Coordinates of C-alpha atoms in Angstrom, one line a residue:
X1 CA 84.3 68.6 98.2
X2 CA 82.5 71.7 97.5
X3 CA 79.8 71.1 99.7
X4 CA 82.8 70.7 102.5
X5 CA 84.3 74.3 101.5
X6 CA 80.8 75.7 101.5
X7 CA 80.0 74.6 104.7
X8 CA 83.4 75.8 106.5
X9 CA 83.6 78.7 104.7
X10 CA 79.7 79.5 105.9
X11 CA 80.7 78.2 109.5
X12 CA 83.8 80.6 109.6
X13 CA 82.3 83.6 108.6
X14 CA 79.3 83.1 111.1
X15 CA 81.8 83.2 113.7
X16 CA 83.7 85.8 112.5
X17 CA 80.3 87.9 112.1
X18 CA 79.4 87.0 115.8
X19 CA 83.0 87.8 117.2
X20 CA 82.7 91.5 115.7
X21 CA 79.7 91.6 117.2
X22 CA 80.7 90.4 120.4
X23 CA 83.4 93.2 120.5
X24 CA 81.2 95.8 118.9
X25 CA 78.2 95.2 121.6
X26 CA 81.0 95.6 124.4
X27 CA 82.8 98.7 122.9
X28 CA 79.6 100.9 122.1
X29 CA 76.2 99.1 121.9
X30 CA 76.1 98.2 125.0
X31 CA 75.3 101.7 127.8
X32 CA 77.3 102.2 131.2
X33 CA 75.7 100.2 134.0
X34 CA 76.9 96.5 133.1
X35 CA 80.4 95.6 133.7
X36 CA 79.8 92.3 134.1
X37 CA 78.2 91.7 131.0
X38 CA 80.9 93.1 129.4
X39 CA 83.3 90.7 130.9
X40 CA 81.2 88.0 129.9
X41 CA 81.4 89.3 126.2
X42 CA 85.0 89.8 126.4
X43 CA 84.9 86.1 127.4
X44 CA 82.9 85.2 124.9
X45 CA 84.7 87.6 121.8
X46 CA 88.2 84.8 122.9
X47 CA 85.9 82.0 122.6
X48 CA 84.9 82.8 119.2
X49 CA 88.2 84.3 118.0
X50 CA 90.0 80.8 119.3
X51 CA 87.1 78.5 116.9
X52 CA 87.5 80.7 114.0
X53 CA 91.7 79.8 114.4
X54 CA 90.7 76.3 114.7
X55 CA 88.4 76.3 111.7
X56 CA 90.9 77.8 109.8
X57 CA 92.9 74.8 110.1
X58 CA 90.2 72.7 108.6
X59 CA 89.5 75.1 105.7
X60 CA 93.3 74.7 104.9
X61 CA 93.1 70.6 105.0
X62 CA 90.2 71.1 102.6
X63 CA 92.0 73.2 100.3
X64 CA 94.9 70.7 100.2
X65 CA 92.8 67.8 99.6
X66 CA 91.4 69.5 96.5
X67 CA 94.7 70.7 95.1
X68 CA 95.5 66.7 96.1
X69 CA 92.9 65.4 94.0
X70 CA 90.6 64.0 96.7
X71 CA 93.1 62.6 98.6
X72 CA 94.7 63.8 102.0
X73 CA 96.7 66.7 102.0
X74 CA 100.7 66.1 102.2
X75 CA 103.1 68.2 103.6
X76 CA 104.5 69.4 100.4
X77 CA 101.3 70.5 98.9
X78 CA 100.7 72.1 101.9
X79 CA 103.8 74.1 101.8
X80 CA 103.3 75.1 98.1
X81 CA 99.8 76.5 98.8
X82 CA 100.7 78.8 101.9
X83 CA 104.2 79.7 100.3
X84 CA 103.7 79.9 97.1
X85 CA 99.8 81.2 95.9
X86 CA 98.2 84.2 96.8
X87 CA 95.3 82.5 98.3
X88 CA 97.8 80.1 100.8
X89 CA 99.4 83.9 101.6
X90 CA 96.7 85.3 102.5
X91 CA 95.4 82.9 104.3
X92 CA 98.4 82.7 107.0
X93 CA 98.8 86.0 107.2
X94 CA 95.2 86.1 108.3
X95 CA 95.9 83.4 111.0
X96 CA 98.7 85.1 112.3
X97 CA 96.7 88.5 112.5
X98 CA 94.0 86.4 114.5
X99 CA 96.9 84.8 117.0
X100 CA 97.7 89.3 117.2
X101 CA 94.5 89.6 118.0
X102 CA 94.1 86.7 120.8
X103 CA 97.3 88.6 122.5
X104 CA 95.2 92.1 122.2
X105 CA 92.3 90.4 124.0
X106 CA 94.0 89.0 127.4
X107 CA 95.4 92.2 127.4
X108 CA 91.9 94.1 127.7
X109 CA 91.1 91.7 129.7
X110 CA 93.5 93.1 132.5
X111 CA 92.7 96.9 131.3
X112 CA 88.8 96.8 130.4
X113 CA 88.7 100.2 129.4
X114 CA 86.2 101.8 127.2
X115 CA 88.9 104.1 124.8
X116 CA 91.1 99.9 124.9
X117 CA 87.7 97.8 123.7
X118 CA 87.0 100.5 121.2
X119 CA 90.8 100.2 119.6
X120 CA 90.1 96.5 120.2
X121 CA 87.1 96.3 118.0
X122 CA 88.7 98.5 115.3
X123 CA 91.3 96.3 114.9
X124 CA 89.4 93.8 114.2
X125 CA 87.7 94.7 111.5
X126 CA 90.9 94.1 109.0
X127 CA 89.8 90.1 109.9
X128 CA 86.7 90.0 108.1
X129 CA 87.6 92.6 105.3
X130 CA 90.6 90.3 104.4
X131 CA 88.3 87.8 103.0
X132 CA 87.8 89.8 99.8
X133 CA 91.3 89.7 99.0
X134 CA 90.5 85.5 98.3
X135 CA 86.7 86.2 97.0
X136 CA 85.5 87.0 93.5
X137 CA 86.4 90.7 94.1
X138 CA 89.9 89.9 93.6
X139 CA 89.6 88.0 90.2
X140 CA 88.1 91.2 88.8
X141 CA 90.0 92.6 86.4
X142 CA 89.0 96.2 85.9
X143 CA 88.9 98.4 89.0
X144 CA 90.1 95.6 91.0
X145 CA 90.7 98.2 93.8
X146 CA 87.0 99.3 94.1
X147 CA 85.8 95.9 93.8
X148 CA 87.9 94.7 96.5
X149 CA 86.9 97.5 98.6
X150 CA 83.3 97.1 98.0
X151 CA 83.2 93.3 98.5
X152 CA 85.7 94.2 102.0
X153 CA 82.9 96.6 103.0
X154 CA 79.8 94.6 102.6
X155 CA 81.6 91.6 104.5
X156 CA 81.8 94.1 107.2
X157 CA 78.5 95.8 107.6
X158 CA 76.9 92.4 107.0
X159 CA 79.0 91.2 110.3
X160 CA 77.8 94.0 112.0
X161 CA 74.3 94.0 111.6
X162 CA 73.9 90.1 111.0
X163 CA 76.5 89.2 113.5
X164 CA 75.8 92.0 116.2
X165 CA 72.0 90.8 116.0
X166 CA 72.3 87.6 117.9
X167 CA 74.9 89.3 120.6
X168 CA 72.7 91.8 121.2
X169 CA 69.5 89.2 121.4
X170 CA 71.8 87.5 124.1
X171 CA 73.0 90.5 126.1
X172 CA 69.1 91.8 126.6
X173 CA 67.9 88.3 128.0
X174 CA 70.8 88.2 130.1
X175 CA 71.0 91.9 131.3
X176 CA 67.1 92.6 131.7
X177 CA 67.1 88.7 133.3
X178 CA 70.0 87.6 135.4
X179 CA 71.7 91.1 136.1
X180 CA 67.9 92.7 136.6
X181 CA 68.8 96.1 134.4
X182 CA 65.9 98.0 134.0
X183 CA 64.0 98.2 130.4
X184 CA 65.7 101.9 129.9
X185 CA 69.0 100.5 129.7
X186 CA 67.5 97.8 127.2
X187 CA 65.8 100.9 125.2
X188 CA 69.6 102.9 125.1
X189 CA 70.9 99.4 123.9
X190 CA 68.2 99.0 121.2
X191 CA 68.8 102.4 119.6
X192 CA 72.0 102.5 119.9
X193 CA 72.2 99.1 117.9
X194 CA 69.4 100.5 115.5
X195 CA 71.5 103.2 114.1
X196 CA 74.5 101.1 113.6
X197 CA 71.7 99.2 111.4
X198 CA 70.4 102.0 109.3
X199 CA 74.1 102.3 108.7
X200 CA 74.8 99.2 107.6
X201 CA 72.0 98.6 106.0
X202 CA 72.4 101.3 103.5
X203 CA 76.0 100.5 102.8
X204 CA 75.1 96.6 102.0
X205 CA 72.2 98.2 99.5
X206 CA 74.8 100.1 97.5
X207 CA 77.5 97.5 97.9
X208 CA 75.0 94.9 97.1
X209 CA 74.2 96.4 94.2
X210 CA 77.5 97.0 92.8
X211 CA 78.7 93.5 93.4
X212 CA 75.5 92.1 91.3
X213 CA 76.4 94.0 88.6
X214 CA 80.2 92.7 88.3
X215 CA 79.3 88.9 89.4
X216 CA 75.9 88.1 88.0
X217 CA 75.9 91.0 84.7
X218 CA 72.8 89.4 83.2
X219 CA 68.9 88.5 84.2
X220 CA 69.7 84.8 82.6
X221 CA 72.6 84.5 85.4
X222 CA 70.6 86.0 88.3
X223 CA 67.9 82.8 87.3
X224 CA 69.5 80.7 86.1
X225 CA 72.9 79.9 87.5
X226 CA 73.5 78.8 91.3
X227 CA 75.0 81.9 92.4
X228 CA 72.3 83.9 91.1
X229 CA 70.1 81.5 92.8
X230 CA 71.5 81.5 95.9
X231 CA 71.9 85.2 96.1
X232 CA 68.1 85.7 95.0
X233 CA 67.5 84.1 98.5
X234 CA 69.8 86.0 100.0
X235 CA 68.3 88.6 98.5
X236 CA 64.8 87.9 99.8
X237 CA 66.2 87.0 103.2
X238 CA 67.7 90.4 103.1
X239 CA 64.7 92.2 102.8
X240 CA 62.6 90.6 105.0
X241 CA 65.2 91.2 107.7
X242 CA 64.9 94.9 107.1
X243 CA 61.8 94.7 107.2
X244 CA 61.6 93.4 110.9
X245 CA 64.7 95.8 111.7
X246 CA 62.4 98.8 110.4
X247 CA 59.7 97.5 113.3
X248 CA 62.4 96.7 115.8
X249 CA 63.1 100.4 115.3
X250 CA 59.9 102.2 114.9
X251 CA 57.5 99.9 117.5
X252 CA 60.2 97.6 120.0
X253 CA 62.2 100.7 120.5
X254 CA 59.9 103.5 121.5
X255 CA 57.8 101.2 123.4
X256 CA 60.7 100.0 125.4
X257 CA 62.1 104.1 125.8
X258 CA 58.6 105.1 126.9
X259 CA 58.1 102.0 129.3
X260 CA 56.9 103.6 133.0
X261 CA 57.6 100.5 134.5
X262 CA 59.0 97.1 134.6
X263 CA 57.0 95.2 131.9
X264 CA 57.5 91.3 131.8
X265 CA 55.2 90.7 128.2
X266 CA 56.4 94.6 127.1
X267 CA 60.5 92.2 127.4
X268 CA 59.2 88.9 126.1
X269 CA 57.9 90.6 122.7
X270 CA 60.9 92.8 122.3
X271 CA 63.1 89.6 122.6
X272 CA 61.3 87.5 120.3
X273 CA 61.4 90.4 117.6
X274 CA 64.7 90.9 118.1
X275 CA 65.1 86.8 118.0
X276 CA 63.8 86.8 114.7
X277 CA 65.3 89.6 113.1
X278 CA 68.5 87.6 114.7
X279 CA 67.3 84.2 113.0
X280 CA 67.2 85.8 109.4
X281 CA 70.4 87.1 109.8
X282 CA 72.4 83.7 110.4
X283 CA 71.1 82.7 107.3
X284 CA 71.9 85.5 105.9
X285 CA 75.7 84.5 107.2
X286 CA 75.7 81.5 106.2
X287 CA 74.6 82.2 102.4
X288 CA 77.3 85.0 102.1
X289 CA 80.0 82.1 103.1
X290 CA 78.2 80.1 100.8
X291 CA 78.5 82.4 98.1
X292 CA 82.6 82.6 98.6
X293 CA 82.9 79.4 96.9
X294 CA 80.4 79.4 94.3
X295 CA 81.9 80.6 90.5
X296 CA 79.9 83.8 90.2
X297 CA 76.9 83.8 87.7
X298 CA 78.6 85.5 84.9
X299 CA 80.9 82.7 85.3
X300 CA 78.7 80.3 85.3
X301 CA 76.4 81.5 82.3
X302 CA 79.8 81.0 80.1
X303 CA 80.5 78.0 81.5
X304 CA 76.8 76.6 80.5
X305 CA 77.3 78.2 76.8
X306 CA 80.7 76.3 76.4
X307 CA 79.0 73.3 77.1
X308 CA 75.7 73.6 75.4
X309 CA 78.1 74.8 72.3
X310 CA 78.0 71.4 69.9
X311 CA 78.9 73.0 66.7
X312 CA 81.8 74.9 65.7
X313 CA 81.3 77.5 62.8
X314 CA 84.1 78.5 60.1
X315 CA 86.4 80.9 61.0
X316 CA 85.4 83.8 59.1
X317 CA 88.7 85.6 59.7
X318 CA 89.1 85.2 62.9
X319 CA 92.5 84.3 64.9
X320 CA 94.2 83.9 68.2
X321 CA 97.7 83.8 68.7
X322 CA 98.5 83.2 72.9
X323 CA 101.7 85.5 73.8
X324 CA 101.9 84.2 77.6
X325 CA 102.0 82.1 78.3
X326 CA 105.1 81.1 76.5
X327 CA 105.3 76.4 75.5
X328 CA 106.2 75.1 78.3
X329 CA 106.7 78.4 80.7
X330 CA 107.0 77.4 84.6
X331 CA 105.3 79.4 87.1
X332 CA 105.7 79.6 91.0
X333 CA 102.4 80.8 91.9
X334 CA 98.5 79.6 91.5
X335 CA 98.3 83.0 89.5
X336 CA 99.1 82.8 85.5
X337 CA 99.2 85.8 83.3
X338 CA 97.7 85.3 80.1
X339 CA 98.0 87.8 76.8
X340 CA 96.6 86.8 73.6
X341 CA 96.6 88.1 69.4
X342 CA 92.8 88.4 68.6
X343 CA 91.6 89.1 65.2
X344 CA 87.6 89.2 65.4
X345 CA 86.8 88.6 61.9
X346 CA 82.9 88.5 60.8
X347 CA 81.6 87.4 63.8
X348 CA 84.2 87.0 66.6
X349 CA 83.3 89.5 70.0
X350 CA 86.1 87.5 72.9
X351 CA 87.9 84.6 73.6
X352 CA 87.1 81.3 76.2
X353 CA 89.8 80.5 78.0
X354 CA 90.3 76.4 79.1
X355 CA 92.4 75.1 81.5
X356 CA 92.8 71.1 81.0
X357 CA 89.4 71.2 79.2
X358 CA 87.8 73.2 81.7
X359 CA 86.7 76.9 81.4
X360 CA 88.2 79.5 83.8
X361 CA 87.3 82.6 82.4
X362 CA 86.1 84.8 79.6
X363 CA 88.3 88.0 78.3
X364 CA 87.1 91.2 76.2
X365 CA 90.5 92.4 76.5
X366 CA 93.7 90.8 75.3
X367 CA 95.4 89.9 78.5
X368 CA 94.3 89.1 82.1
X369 CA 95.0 86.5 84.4
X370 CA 94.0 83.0 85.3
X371 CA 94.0 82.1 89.3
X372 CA 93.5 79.3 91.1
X373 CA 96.0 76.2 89.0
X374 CA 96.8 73.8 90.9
X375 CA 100.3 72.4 91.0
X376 CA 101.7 70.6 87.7
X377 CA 101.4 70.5 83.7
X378 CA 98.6 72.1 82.4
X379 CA 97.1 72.6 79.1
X380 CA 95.6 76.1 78.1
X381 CA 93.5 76.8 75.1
X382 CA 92.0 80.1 74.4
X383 CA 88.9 79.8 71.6
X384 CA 87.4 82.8 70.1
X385 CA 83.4 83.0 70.4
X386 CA 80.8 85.2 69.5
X387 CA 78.7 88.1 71.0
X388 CA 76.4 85.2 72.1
X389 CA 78.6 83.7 74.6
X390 CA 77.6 80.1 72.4
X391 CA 78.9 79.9 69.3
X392 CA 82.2 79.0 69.0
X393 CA 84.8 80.2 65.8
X394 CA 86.8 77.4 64.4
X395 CA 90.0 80.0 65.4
X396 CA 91.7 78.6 68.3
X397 CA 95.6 78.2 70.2
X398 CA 96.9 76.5 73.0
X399 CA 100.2 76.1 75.0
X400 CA 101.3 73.7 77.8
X401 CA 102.8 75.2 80.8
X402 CA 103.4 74.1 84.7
X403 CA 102.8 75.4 87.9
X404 CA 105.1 74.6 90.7

């Protein structure tokens, strides 16, 4: 089943990144001189926006057959997951803002101008920076705000440059090919694009960096769990695809500004850069989605020390006394608030907090929030452990409570 989500969730944002693209190579990428392949764009922007809808609809089958155990999603637990968890909200809220945006896109059709695809691509952007209100940005619980925002503006950058990439690739074979537009008006194109990459490229380095340092928090986790693993590929990808973007701008760009003349092999090598610059960046896409639904590397590294944990050690003074929830509380949402009485003792530093047996999350602090149950009766026990994340205190509560 998670291979499933991955690969949706990977499919979806690819076409997501190349529909912001689309709209961003016709609004201001793109010079004056090629109405046509504008059209064609627009064309191509509906296309994309109308598979992205459709996939949708598949990612929400897949989340239904989880919360369903396997089995195909019913009706009801449908209903409960877009009505009645933040995740189910969010997601039809952004399928209705898509179905907004279908209607804004017939509508440039009939006006095509330049001021209307530039609104057009703006609005568009809320599309892909909604994602982080479902990714692990959200689950933060300090400075949730910056961490949304941070994880909202990578998403976009990355669609830009990764996304706009393989647009652009297309619009230069097609223009300087079948429309015969001289290698000038592939040059403008190429620069303009270039600096929207610089751009981007030094927002996903800070972003980047700030999102590895709330996700992954430790060397052991960027090694050694599979979203640090993952991510170090990314990472690697990453840089190789600056490095072809930095020749792309300092070689492909002036040669094809300085051209004299029409150059066949001068078009083929400036393509096939371009092609591979474009290549690395739909994997880069499609590790990002991957990354969506992988528990984060800090995540994992506790989840590996609760299970490698065989040996409980005495107490030493240390308690835990859960507050929320209450025996037997009922909640109407996949989101549970948890507070907790912790006395450390000798050696207790935070608490493990289990859901049926399973662990969903680690807290410093003495209250947070679990996301994420499932419908029905659940059992939560919250075990204090110490500063090395292994070794468990024999100081423990639980409760029972539902989710409806």
């Amino acid at each position: 089943m998670v291979a499933l989500e991955a690969v949706v969730s990977g499919t979806a944002y690819v076409i997501l990144a190349l529909f912001v693209g689309a709209l961003a190579a016709r609004s201001f990428v793109l010079p004056a001189g090629d109405d046509p392949l504008r059209r064609t764009l627009l064309t191509v922007a509906v296309f994309l926006l109308s598979a992205f809808l459709l996939l949708a609809v598949l990612s929400l089958a897949v989340q239904g057959a989880k919360l369903g155990g396997g089995n195909p999603p019913t009706l009801d637990i449908l209903a409960r997951y877009l009505f009645r968890t933040q995740s189910g909200k969010i997601w039809l809220l952004r399928e209705i803002y898509g179905v907004f945006l279908m209607f804004l896109l017939f509508w440039l059709h009939k006006t095509s101008t330049q001021r209307a695809a530039l609104w057009t691509f703006f609005i568009s952007l809320p599309l892909v920076a909604s994602r982080s209100l479902m990714s692990h940005a959200a689950a933060v619980k300090e400075d949730t705000l910056l961490a949304v925002s941070a994880d909202a503006a990578h998403l976009i950058v990355t669609a830009l440059w990764a996304g706009g990439l393989p647009v652009l690739l297309w619009a230069l074979w097609r223009g300087t090919k079948q429309f015969h537009l001289p290698l000038s008006w592939a040059a403008q194109a190429v620069s303009r694009f270039s600096r929207l990459a610089l751009i981007s490229v030094a927002i996903l380095v800070l972003t980047g960096a700030y999102q590895s340092w709330i996700h992954v928090q430790s060397w052991n986790a960027l090694f050694g769990s599979p979203y640090g693993k993952v991510l170090l590929l990314k990472l690697s990808l990453f840089v190789l695809m600056a490095g072809l973007g930095a020749v792309n701008f300092f070689l492909t760009r002036p040669a094809l500004a300085n051209a004299a003349k029409e150059d066949p092999l001068l078009r083929r090598k400036a393509l096939r850069r371009i092609g591979s610059e474009s290549a690395l960046g739909f994997f880069i896409l499609s590790l990002t989605g991957l990354l969506t639904v992988l528990p984060p590397g800090a995540h994992s590294r506790h989840q590996a020390s609760a299970s490698a944990a065989k040996n409980v050690e005495p107490a030493d003074g240390a308690e835990v006394k859960i507050l929320s929830p209450k025996e037997g509380e009922t909640f109407a949402g996949d989101q549970v608030p948890i507070s907790f009485k912790l006395v450390r003792g000798k050696h207790g530093h935070h608490v493990h907090a289990y859901v049926d047996g399973e662990l969903v999350g680690m807290f410093e602090s003495q209250r947070g929030t679990l996301t994420g149950i499932p419908p029905g009766r659940h059992t939560l026990e919250v075990r204090v452990v110490a500063d090395d994340h292994q070794t468990e205190l024999n100081a423990r509560d639980q409760v029972q409570f539902v989710v409806k």
